[in-house]
Amino acid sequence: MLLRVRNGKVFRDGVFRQEDILFSGGVVAPVSTQGPSISIDARNMVVFPGFADVHVHLREPGFSYKETIRSGTAAAARGGYTALCSMPNLSPVPEDGETLRCQEEAIARSALVAVHPYGAITRGERGEELADMEAMARRVVAFSDDGKGVQSESRMRQAMEEARRLGKMIVAHCEDETLLRGGYIHDGAYARSHGHRGICRESEWRQVERDLRLVRETGCAYHVCHVSTAESVALIRRAKSEGLDVSCETAPHYLLLTEEELREEGRFKMNPPLREKRDRDALREGILDGTVDMIATDHAPHTAEEKGRGLEKSLMGVVGLETAFPLLYTYLVKPGLLTLERLTELLCTAPRRRFRLGGGELREGGEASFTVFDLPDSYTIDPAEFLSMGRSTPFEGWRVSGRCRMTAYRGEIVWDDGVLPRQEV
């Protein structure tokens, strides 16, 4: 049966147009196609290609008490996402063909949207022996030891050389562990005034600087995870001006929060930590001038107990799949800091293009993966409503506009809040 979405503002070819769109057999079909159909009235709503998040922790296999592939992809669908890249800090760590298969089988069994696994850079993400990158190359989206920076310069050079040979990208969590000194929040005014140990900004940008030097040597395609400092933005901007094959992401919390919003609660603890206003402003400038290529959530669910130990002792990580778009729309687009078209590029087009995920264009013959948002609908973020098993967010209680009414993946509706009028014709 055909699925016809009528009267919505559809994002096509970089712009929004008021038009109908028809889906058949998992692809976008000509609107003139005849046959039995379900017609959905999206009047006064916006139809986007499905968003893509290149930095998500789905926790399965190994940590299914925090999140499962089913719950994580359900949360993604509720947030408008139809493609995820799943980080490799799992058990077993995907470090060769056999360990990767454990994750692949779980994805095939449970995923509601596309899930593209990462392979680890090093065995066990220990930074020592290289993983069997060749055995995984055709089955993973890229290689990352996310959660841990590769400390050895020679090992990272070796990994970059192998990734270039295999035609894959290195995706790096940049953190120089010699500079951490037991820190767990940003080394700034809040840490000093509240007696906390701080993480210096240099721990991030020094490793970005090192890796960019290695990219110059090896010619490897390279992507920086969750950029949080002004210095990192400047280094990446300079690397791009040199023509290096480099990209980066940041997350909604770094664009909307600073250390000034910190509270003595685990829901404000993530890695990298919330930085200063000048860092937030540099990141915003970076998304405007193209230095920052995309926005990823770094969705990292933990149990209530693991996040309930206060700012010092809680585990690092917050969830974000169900709140990213409404937050960014409300606090960047509505005030005029960012256009809706640019936000769509950051959440959909750019990550799909850079990571070769496919989809992302609602053109005839293209993948029928889309999401429908009611932009004026205003509500308060309530973690009790999340489909994710994780509930920890610094945005609890924030008022936002933009509610996801429906998400479809390859023509199948995977999120439906039951509000959109529809009929069979």
CSV table of C-alpha atoms in Angstrom, one decimal:
chain,number,residue,atom,x,y,z
A,1,MET,CA,0.0,0.0,0.0
A,2,LEU,CA,1.2,3.5,-0.8
A,3,LEU,CA,1.8,6.1,2.0
A,4,ARG,CA,0.9,9.6,1.0
A,5,VAL,CA,1.9,12.6,3.2
A,6,ARG,CA,-0.1,15.6,2.2
A,7,ASN,CA,0.1,19.4,2.8
A,8,GLY,CA,3.4,19.4,4.7
A,9,LYS,CA,6.5,21.6,4.2
A,10,VAL,CA,8.9,19.1,2.7
A,11,PHE,CA,12.7,19.5,2.8
A,12,ARG,CA,14.0,18.8,-0.7
A,13,ASP,CA,17.2,20.0,-2.4
A,14,GLY,CA,18.1,22.1,0.6
A,15,VAL,CA,14.9,24.1,0.8
A,16,PHE,CA,11.4,23.6,2.3
A,17,ARG,CA,8.4,23.5,-0.1
A,18,GLN,CA,4.7,23.0,0.6
A,19,GLU,CA,3.8,19.9,-1.3
A,20,ASP,CA,2.6,16.3,-1.1
A,21,ILE,CA,5.0,13.4,-1.0
A,22,LEU,CA,4.3,9.7,-1.8
A,23,PHE,CA,6.2,6.6,-0.6
A,24,SER,CA,6.0,3.1,-2.1
A,25,GLY,CA,8.0,0.0,-1.5
A,26,GLY,CA,10.4,1.8,0.8
A,27,VAL,CA,11.2,4.6,-1.7
A,28,VAL,CA,9.9,8.0,-2.7
A,29,ALA,CA,7.5,7.6,-5.6
A,30,PRO,CA,6.0,10.1,-8.1
A,31,VAL,CA,3.0,11.8,-6.5
A,32,SER,CA,1.0,10.8,-9.6
A,33,THR,CA,1.3,7.1,-8.7
A,34,GLN,CA,-2.1,5.4,-8.4
A,35,GLY,CA,-3.2,2.7,-6.0
A,36,PRO,CA,-4.6,2.0,-2.6
A,37,SER,CA,-3.0,4.3,-0.1
A,38,ILE,CA,-2.9,5.6,3.4
A,39,SER,CA,-3.2,9.4,3.4
A,40,ILE,CA,-1.7,11.4,6.2
A,41,ASP,CA,-2.5,15.0,6.7
A,42,ALA,CA,0.7,16.9,7.7
A,43,ARG,CA,-0.9,20.4,7.4
A,44,ASN,CA,1.1,23.0,9.3
A,45,MET,CA,3.9,20.5,9.8
A,46,VAL,CA,7.4,20.0,8.5
A,47,VAL,CA,8.6,16.8,6.8
A,48,PHE,CA,12.4,16.2,7.1
A,49,PRO,CA,14.5,13.3,5.8
A,50,GLY,CA,15.3,11.1,8.7
A,51,PHE,CA,18.0,12.5,10.9
A,52,ALA,CA,21.4,10.7,11.4
A,53,ASP,CA,23.4,10.6,14.6
A,54,VAL,CA,27.0,9.4,14.2
A,55,HIS,CA,27.7,9.2,17.9
A,56,VAL,CA,25.4,6.9,19.9
A,57,HIS,CA,26.0,4.4,22.7
A,58,LEU,CA,23.5,1.6,22.4
A,59,ARG,CA,25.1,-0.5,25.1
A,60,GLU,CA,24.3,-3.9,23.5
A,61,PRO,CA,25.9,-6.4,23.7
A,62,GLY,CA,27.3,-6.3,27.2
A,63,PHE,CA,25.5,-3.5,29.0
A,64,SER,CA,21.8,-4.1,28.2
A,65,TYR,CA,20.8,-3.1,31.8
A,66,LYS,CA,21.6,0.5,30.6
A,67,GLU,CA,20.1,0.4,27.1
A,68,THR,CA,19.2,-2.1,24.4
A,69,ILE,CA,19.3,-1.8,20.7
A,70,ARG,CA,15.5,-2.0,20.7
A,71,SER,CA,15.1,0.8,23.4
A,72,GLY,CA,17.8,3.0,21.9
A,73,THR,CA,16.4,2.8,18.4
A,74,ALA,CA,12.9,3.4,19.7
A,75,ALA,CA,14.2,6.6,21.3
A,76,ALA,CA,15.9,7.5,18.1
A,77,ALA,CA,12.7,7.1,16.1
A,78,ARG,CA,10.8,9.2,18.7
A,79,GLY,CA,13.5,11.9,18.1
A,80,GLY,CA,13.2,11.8,14.3
A,81,TYR,CA,16.4,9.7,13.7
A,82,THR,CA,16.5,6.9,11.1
A,83,ALA,CA,20.2,6.2,11.1
A,84,LEU,CA,22.6,5.7,14.0
A,85,CYS,CA,26.3,4.9,14.3
A,86,SER,CA,26.9,2.7,17.3
A,87,MET,CA,30.1,3.2,19.4
A,88,PRO,CA,32.3,0.2,20.1
A,89,ASN,CA,32.6,0.4,23.9
A,90,LEU,CA,30.7,-2.8,24.3
A,91,SER,CA,31.4,-6.3,25.6
A,92,PRO,CA,32.8,-7.9,23.6
A,93,VAL,CA,34.5,-4.9,22.0
A,94,PRO,CA,34.2,-5.3,18.2
A,95,GLU,CA,37.9,-5.8,17.5
A,96,ASP,CA,37.8,-8.5,14.8
A,97,GLY,CA,35.2,-10.3,12.6
A,98,GLU,CA,34.0,-12.6,15.3
A,99,THR,CA,33.4,-10.0,18.1
A,100,LEU,CA,31.8,-7.7,15.6
A,101,ARG,CA,29.3,-10.4,14.7
A,102,CYS,CA,27.8,-10.3,18.2
A,103,GLN,CA,26.7,-6.7,17.6
A,104,GLU,CA,25.6,-7.3,14.1
A,105,GLU,CA,23.3,-10.2,15.2
A,106,ALA,CA,21.7,-7.9,17.9
A,107,ILE,CA,21.2,-5.2,15.4
A,108,ALA,CA,19.5,-7.6,12.9
A,109,ARG,CA,17.3,-8.9,15.7
A,110,SER,CA,16.2,-5.7,17.3
A,111,ALA,CA,16.9,-2.4,15.5
A,112,LEU,CA,13.9,-0.2,14.4
A,113,VAL,CA,16.1,2.1,12.3
A,114,ALA,CA,19.5,1.7,10.5
A,115,VAL,CA,22.4,1.0,12.9
A,116,HIS,CA,25.9,1.2,11.5
A,117,PRO,CA,28.5,-0.3,13.9
A,118,TYR,CA,32.0,1.1,14.5
A,119,GLY,CA,35.0,-1.1,14.8
A,120,ALA,CA,37.5,-0.5,17.5
A,121,ILE,CA,40.9,1.0,16.7
A,122,THR,CA,42.7,-1.1,19.2
A,123,ARG,CA,42.0,-4.4,20.9
A,124,GLY,CA,39.8,-3.9,23.9
A,125,GLU,CA,40.1,-0.1,23.3
A,126,ARG,CA,43.3,-0.4,25.4
A,127,GLY,CA,45.4,1.7,23.0
A,128,GLU,CA,48.0,-1.0,22.6
A,129,GLU,CA,47.7,-3.6,19.8
A,130,LEU,CA,45.7,-2.6,16.7
A,131,ALA,CA,42.4,-4.3,16.2
A,132,ASP,CA,41.9,-6.5,13.2
A,133,MET,CA,40.8,-3.5,11.1
A,134,GLU,CA,41.0,-5.4,7.8
A,135,ALA,CA,38.6,-8.1,8.9
A,136,MET,CA,36.0,-5.5,9.9
A,137,ALA,CA,36.5,-2.8,7.2
A,138,ARG,CA,33.6,-3.8,4.9
A,139,ARG,CA,31.2,-4.2,7.8
A,140,VAL,CA,31.8,-1.0,9.9
A,141,VAL,CA,31.2,2.6,9.3
A,142,ALA,CA,34.6,3.7,10.6
A,143,PHE,CA,37.1,3.0,13.4
A,144,SER,CA,37.0,4.5,16.9
A,145,ASP,CA,38.1,3.9,20.4
A,146,ASP,CA,35.5,6.3,21.6
A,147,GLY,CA,35.5,6.9,25.3
A,148,LYS,CA,39.3,6.7,25.3
A,149,GLY,CA,41.8,8.7,23.4
A,150,VAL,CA,44.6,6.6,21.7
A,151,GLN,CA,47.5,7.7,23.9
A,152,SER,CA,50.4,6.4,21.9
A,153,GLU,CA,51.4,8.6,18.9
A,154,SER,CA,53.0,5.8,17.1
A,155,ARG,CA,50.0,3.6,17.6
A,156,MET,CA,47.7,6.3,16.2
A,157,ARG,CA,50.0,6.8,13.2
A,158,GLN,CA,49.9,3.1,12.6
A,159,ALA,CA,46.0,3.1,12.8
A,160,MET,CA,45.7,6.0,10.5
A,161,GLU,CA,48.0,4.3,7.9
A,162,GLU,CA,45.9,1.1,8.1
A,163,ALA,CA,42.6,3.0,7.9
A,164,ARG,CA,43.8,4.9,4.8
A,165,ARG,CA,44.9,1.6,3.2
A,166,LEU,CA,41.4,0.2,3.9
A,167,GLY,CA,39.6,3.4,2.7
A,168,LYS,CA,38.0,4.0,6.1
A,169,MET,CA,37.9,6.9,8.5
A,170,ILE,CA,39.4,7.3,12.0
A,171,VAL,CA,36.9,8.8,14.4
A,172,ALA,CA,38.7,10.1,17.5
A,173,HIS,CA,37.8,10.8,21.1
A,174,CYS,CA,40.6,13.3,21.8
A,175,GLU,CA,41.8,13.2,25.4
A,176,ASP,CA,45.4,13.3,26.7
A,177,GLU,CA,45.2,11.3,29.9
A,178,THR,CA,48.4,12.7,31.3
A,179,LEU,CA,46.6,16.0,31.6
A,180,LEU,CA,43.5,14.8,33.4
A,181,ARG,CA,44.9,14.7,37.0
A,182,GLY,CA,41.7,13.1,38.3
A,183,GLY,CA,39.4,15.7,37.0
A,184,TYR,CA,35.7,15.1,36.2
A,185,ILE,CA,34.3,18.5,35.3
A,186,HIS,CA,35.7,21.5,33.5
A,187,ASP,CA,38.7,23.2,35.2
A,188,GLY,CA,37.0,26.5,35.6
A,189,ALA,CA,35.2,28.8,38.0
A,190,TYR,CA,32.6,26.3,39.1
A,191,ALA,CA,35.2,23.7,39.9
A,192,ARG,CA,37.3,26.1,41.9
A,193,SER,CA,34.4,27.6,43.9
A,194,HIS,CA,32.8,24.2,44.7
A,195,GLY,CA,36.0,22.2,45.5
A,196,HIS,CA,35.9,19.9,42.5
A,197,ARG,CA,38.8,18.6,40.5
A,198,GLY,CA,38.9,20.0,37.0
A,199,ILE,CA,39.6,18.7,33.5
A,200,CYS,CA,41.7,21.2,31.6
A,201,ARG,CA,40.8,22.3,28.1
A,202,GLU,CA,44.3,21.3,27.0
A,203,SER,CA,43.6,17.7,27.5
A,204,GLU,CA,41.3,17.8,24.5
A,205,TRP,CA,43.0,20.3,22.1
A,206,ARG,CA,46.5,18.9,22.6
A,207,GLN,CA,45.4,15.5,21.2
A,208,VAL,CA,43.4,17.2,18.4
A,209,GLU,CA,46.6,19.0,17.6
A,210,ARG,CA,48.7,15.8,17.6
A,211,ASP,CA,46.2,13.9,15.5
A,212,LEU,CA,46.0,16.7,12.9
A,213,ARG,CA,49.7,16.5,12.6
A,214,LEU,CA,49.4,12.8,11.9
A,215,VAL,CA,46.7,13.4,9.4
A,216,ARG,CA,49.2,15.6,7.5
A,217,GLU,CA,51.7,12.7,7.5
A,218,THR,CA,49.3,9.9,6.6
A,219,GLY,CA,46.6,11.5,4.5
A,220,CYS,CA,44.0,9.6,6.6
A,221,ALA,CA,40.3,10.7,6.6
A,222,TYR,CA,39.7,11.9,10.2
A,223,HIS,CA,36.8,13.0,12.3
A,224,VAL,CA,36.9,14.5,15.8
A,225,CYS,CA,34.2,13.5,18.3
A,226,HIS,CA,32.3,15.9,20.6
A,227,VAL,CA,34.4,19.0,20.2
A,228,SER,CA,34.0,21.2,23.3
A,229,THR,CA,36.8,23.8,23.3
A,230,ALA,CA,37.5,27.0,21.3
A,231,GLU,CA,41.1,25.9,20.7
A,232,SER,CA,39.9,22.6,19.1
A,233,VAL,CA,37.6,24.6,16.8
A,234,ALA,CA,40.5,26.9,15.7
A,235,LEU,CA,42.8,23.9,15.0
A,236,ILE,CA,40.1,22.2,12.9
A,237,ARG,CA,39.4,25.4,11.0
A,238,ARG,CA,43.1,25.7,10.2
A,239,ALA,CA,43.3,22.1,9.1
A,240,LYS,CA,40.4,22.5,6.8
A,241,SER,CA,41.9,25.6,5.2
A,242,GLU,CA,45.0,23.4,4.4
A,243,GLY,CA,42.7,21.0,2.6
A,244,LEU,CA,43.1,18.1,5.0
A,245,ASP,CA,40.3,15.4,5.0
A,246,VAL,CA,39.0,16.4,8.4
A,247,SER,CA,35.6,16.8,9.9
A,248,CYS,CA,34.1,17.2,13.4
A,249,GLU,CA,31.0,17.1,15.5
A,250,THR,CA,29.7,18.8,18.6
A,251,ALA,CA,26.7,18.0,20.8
A,252,PRO,CA,23.6,20.0,21.8
A,253,HIS,CA,24.8,20.4,25.4
A,254,TYR,CA,28.0,22.2,24.3
A,255,LEU,CA,26.0,24.6,22.1
A,256,LEU,CA,23.4,25.4,24.8
A,257,LEU,CA,25.1,25.0,28.2
A,258,THR,CA,28.2,26.2,29.9
A,259,GLU,CA,29.8,25.5,33.3
A,260,GLU,CA,27.6,28.3,34.7
A,261,GLU,CA,24.6,25.9,34.5
A,262,LEU,CA,26.3,23.2,36.5
A,263,ARG,CA,24.5,21.7,39.5
A,264,GLU,CA,25.6,19.1,42.0
A,265,GLU,CA,23.8,16.4,40.1
A,266,GLY,CA,25.0,13.5,37.9
A,267,ARG,CA,22.8,14.7,35.0
A,268,PHE,CA,25.3,17.5,34.4
A,269,LYS,CA,28.3,15.2,34.1
A,270,MET,CA,29.6,14.2,30.7
A,271,ASN,CA,32.9,13.8,28.9
A,272,PRO,CA,34.1,16.2,27.6
A,273,PRO,CA,32.6,18.4,30.3
A,274,LEU,CA,30.6,21.6,29.9
A,275,ARG,CA,33.0,24.4,29.2
A,276,GLU,CA,33.0,28.2,29.3
A,277,LYS,CA,30.9,30.8,27.4
A,278,ARG,CA,33.8,31.5,25.0
A,279,ASP,CA,33.8,27.8,24.1
A,280,ARG,CA,30.1,27.7,23.5
A,281,ASP,CA,30.4,30.8,21.4
A,282,ALA,CA,33.3,29.4,19.4
A,283,LEU,CA,31.2,26.3,18.7
A,284,ARG,CA,28.3,28.3,17.5
A,285,GLU,CA,30.5,30.3,15.2
A,286,GLY,CA,31.9,27.0,14.0
A,287,ILE,CA,28.5,25.7,12.9
A,288,LEU,CA,27.8,28.9,11.1
A,289,ASP,CA,31.1,29.0,9.1
A,290,GLY,CA,31.2,25.3,8.4
A,291,THR,CA,34.1,24.4,10.7
A,292,VAL,CA,31.8,22.2,12.7
A,293,ASP,CA,30.2,19.8,10.2
A,294,MET,CA,27.5,18.2,12.2
A,295,ILE,CA,25.7,17.8,15.5
A,296,ALA,CA,25.7,14.4,17.2
A,297,THR,CA,24.1,13.6,20.6
A,298,ASP,CA,26.7,11.4,22.2
A,299,HIS,CA,23.7,9.6,23.6
A,300,ALA,CA,25.1,7.7,26.6
A,301,PRO,CA,22.5,6.0,28.9
A,302,HIS,CA,23.3,4.9,32.4
A,303,THR,CA,21.1,3.6,35.2
A,304,ALA,CA,19.5,5.9,37.7
A,305,GLU,CA,21.8,4.6,40.4
A,306,GLU,CA,24.9,5.2,38.2
A,307,LYS,CA,23.8,8.8,37.6
A,308,GLY,CA,22.5,9.4,41.1
A,309,ARG,CA,25.8,9.7,42.9
A,310,GLY,CA,26.3,13.4,42.6
A,311,LEU,CA,28.5,15.4,40.3
A,312,GLU,CA,31.8,13.9,41.5
A,313,LYS,CA,30.9,10.2,41.7
A,314,SER,CA,28.3,9.7,38.9
A,315,LEU,CA,29.3,8.1,35.7
A,316,MET,CA,29.9,10.3,32.7
A,317,GLY,CA,27.2,10.5,30.0
A,318,VAL,CA,23.8,11.9,29.3
A,319,VAL,CA,21.0,10.9,26.8
A,320,GLY,CA,20.0,13.1,23.9
A,321,LEU,CA,18.2,11.3,21.0
A,322,GLU,CA,14.7,12.4,22.1
A,323,THR,CA,15.6,16.0,22.8
A,324,ALA,CA,18.2,17.1,20.3
A,325,PHE,CA,15.9,18.6,17.6
A,326,PRO,CA,13.4,20.4,19.8
A,327,LEU,CA,16.2,22.0,21.9
A,328,LEU,CA,18.2,23.1,18.9
A,329,TYR,CA,15.1,24.4,17.1
A,330,THR,CA,13.9,26.3,20.2
A,331,TYR,CA,17.1,27.8,21.3
A,332,LEU,CA,19.1,28.3,18.1
A,333,VAL,CA,16.6,28.5,15.2
A,334,LYS,CA,13.7,30.4,16.8
A,335,PRO,CA,15.9,33.2,18.1
A,336,GLY,CA,17.5,33.6,14.7
A,337,LEU,CA,20.9,32.2,15.5
A,338,LEU,CA,20.6,29.4,12.9
A,339,THR,CA,18.3,28.7,10.0
A,340,LEU,CA,16.1,25.7,9.9
A,341,GLU,CA,17.8,24.7,6.6
A,342,ARG,CA,21.3,24.8,8.3
A,343,LEU,CA,20.0,22.8,11.3
A,344,THR,CA,18.7,20.1,8.8
A,345,GLU,CA,22.1,20.0,7.2
A,346,LEU,CA,23.8,19.5,10.6
A,347,LEU,CA,21.4,16.8,11.7
A,348,CYS,CA,20.8,15.0,8.5
A,349,THR,CA,22.6,15.8,5.2
A,350,ALA,CA,26.1,16.4,6.5
A,351,PRO,CA,26.5,13.3,8.7
A,352,ARG,CA,25.0,11.1,6.0
A,353,ARG,CA,27.3,12.5,3.4
A,354,ARG,CA,30.5,12.3,5.5
A,355,PHE,CA,29.9,8.8,6.8
A,356,ARG,CA,28.4,7.5,3.6
A,357,LEU,CA,25.2,6.4,5.2
A,358,GLY,CA,23.0,7.0,2.2
A,359,GLY,CA,19.5,8.4,2.3
A,360,GLY,CA,18.8,11.9,3.5
A,361,GLU,CA,17.2,13.2,0.3
A,362,LEU,CA,13.5,13.0,-0.2
A,363,ARG,CA,13.7,12.7,-4.0
A,364,GLU,CA,12.0,10.2,-6.3
A,365,GLY,CA,13.7,6.9,-6.0
A,366,GLY,CA,15.3,7.9,-2.7
A,367,GLU,CA,14.9,6.0,0.6
A,368,ALA,CA,11.5,6.5,2.2
A,369,SER,CA,12.9,7.4,5.6
A,370,PHE,CA,11.4,10.6,7.0
A,371,THR,CA,10.2,12.4,10.1
A,372,VAL,CA,7.3,14.8,10.6
A,373,PHE,CA,7.5,17.6,13.2
A,374,ASP,CA,4.9,19.9,14.6
A,375,LEU,CA,7.1,22.9,15.1
A,376,PRO,CA,4.6,25.1,17.1
A,377,ASP,CA,3.8,22.4,19.6
A,378,SER,CA,5.3,23.5,23.0
A,379,TYR,CA,6.0,21.2,25.9
A,380,THR,CA,8.3,20.6,28.9
A,381,ILE,CA,11.1,17.9,28.6
A,382,ASP,CA,10.1,15.1,31.0
A,383,PRO,CA,12.6,12.2,31.2
A,384,ALA,CA,9.8,10.0,32.5
A,385,GLU,CA,8.3,10.0,29.0
A,386,PHE,CA,11.6,8.8,27.3
A,387,LEU,CA,11.6,5.6,25.4
A,388,SER,CA,15.3,5.3,26.2
A,389,MET,CA,16.2,3.4,29.3
A,390,GLY,CA,18.4,6.3,30.2
A,391,ARG,CA,16.8,9.2,31.9
A,392,SER,CA,19.7,11.5,32.7
A,393,THR,CA,19.6,14.8,30.9
A,394,PRO,CA,20.7,18.3,31.9
A,395,PHE,CA,17.6,19.6,30.0
A,396,GLU,CA,15.0,18.2,32.3
A,397,GLY,CA,12.3,20.8,32.8
A,398,TRP,CA,13.3,22.9,29.8
A,399,ARG,CA,10.4,24.3,27.7
A,400,VAL,CA,10.8,23.5,24.0
A,401,SER,CA,8.9,23.7,20.7
A,402,GLY,CA,8.8,21.0,18.1
A,403,ARG,CA,7.2,17.6,18.7
A,404,CYS,CA,7.9,14.6,16.5
A,405,ARG,CA,4.6,13.3,15.3
A,406,MET,CA,5.8,10.5,13.1
A,407,THR,CA,9.0,8.8,11.9
A,408,ALA,CA,9.2,6.2,9.1
A,409,TYR,CA,12.2,4.0,8.2
A,410,ARG,CA,12.2,2.6,4.6
A,411,GLY,CA,8.5,3.2,4.4
A,412,GLU,CA,7.6,1.5,7.7
A,413,ILE,CA,6.2,3.8,10.5
A,414,VAL,CA,8.5,3.3,13.5
A,415,TRP,CA,7.2,6.1,15.6
A,416,ASP,CA,3.6,7.3,15.7
A,417,ASP,CA,2.1,9.5,18.4
A,418,GLY,CA,-1.4,8.9,17.1
A,419,VAL,CA,-2.2,12.5,16.4
A,420,LEU,CA,-1.8,12.9,12.6
A,421,PRO,CA,-5.1,12.6,10.8
A,422,ARG,CA,-5.1,9.7,8.3
A,423,GLN,CA,-7.4,7.8,6.0
A,424,GLU,CA,-7.3,4.9,3.6
A,425,VAL,CA,-8.1,5.9,0.0
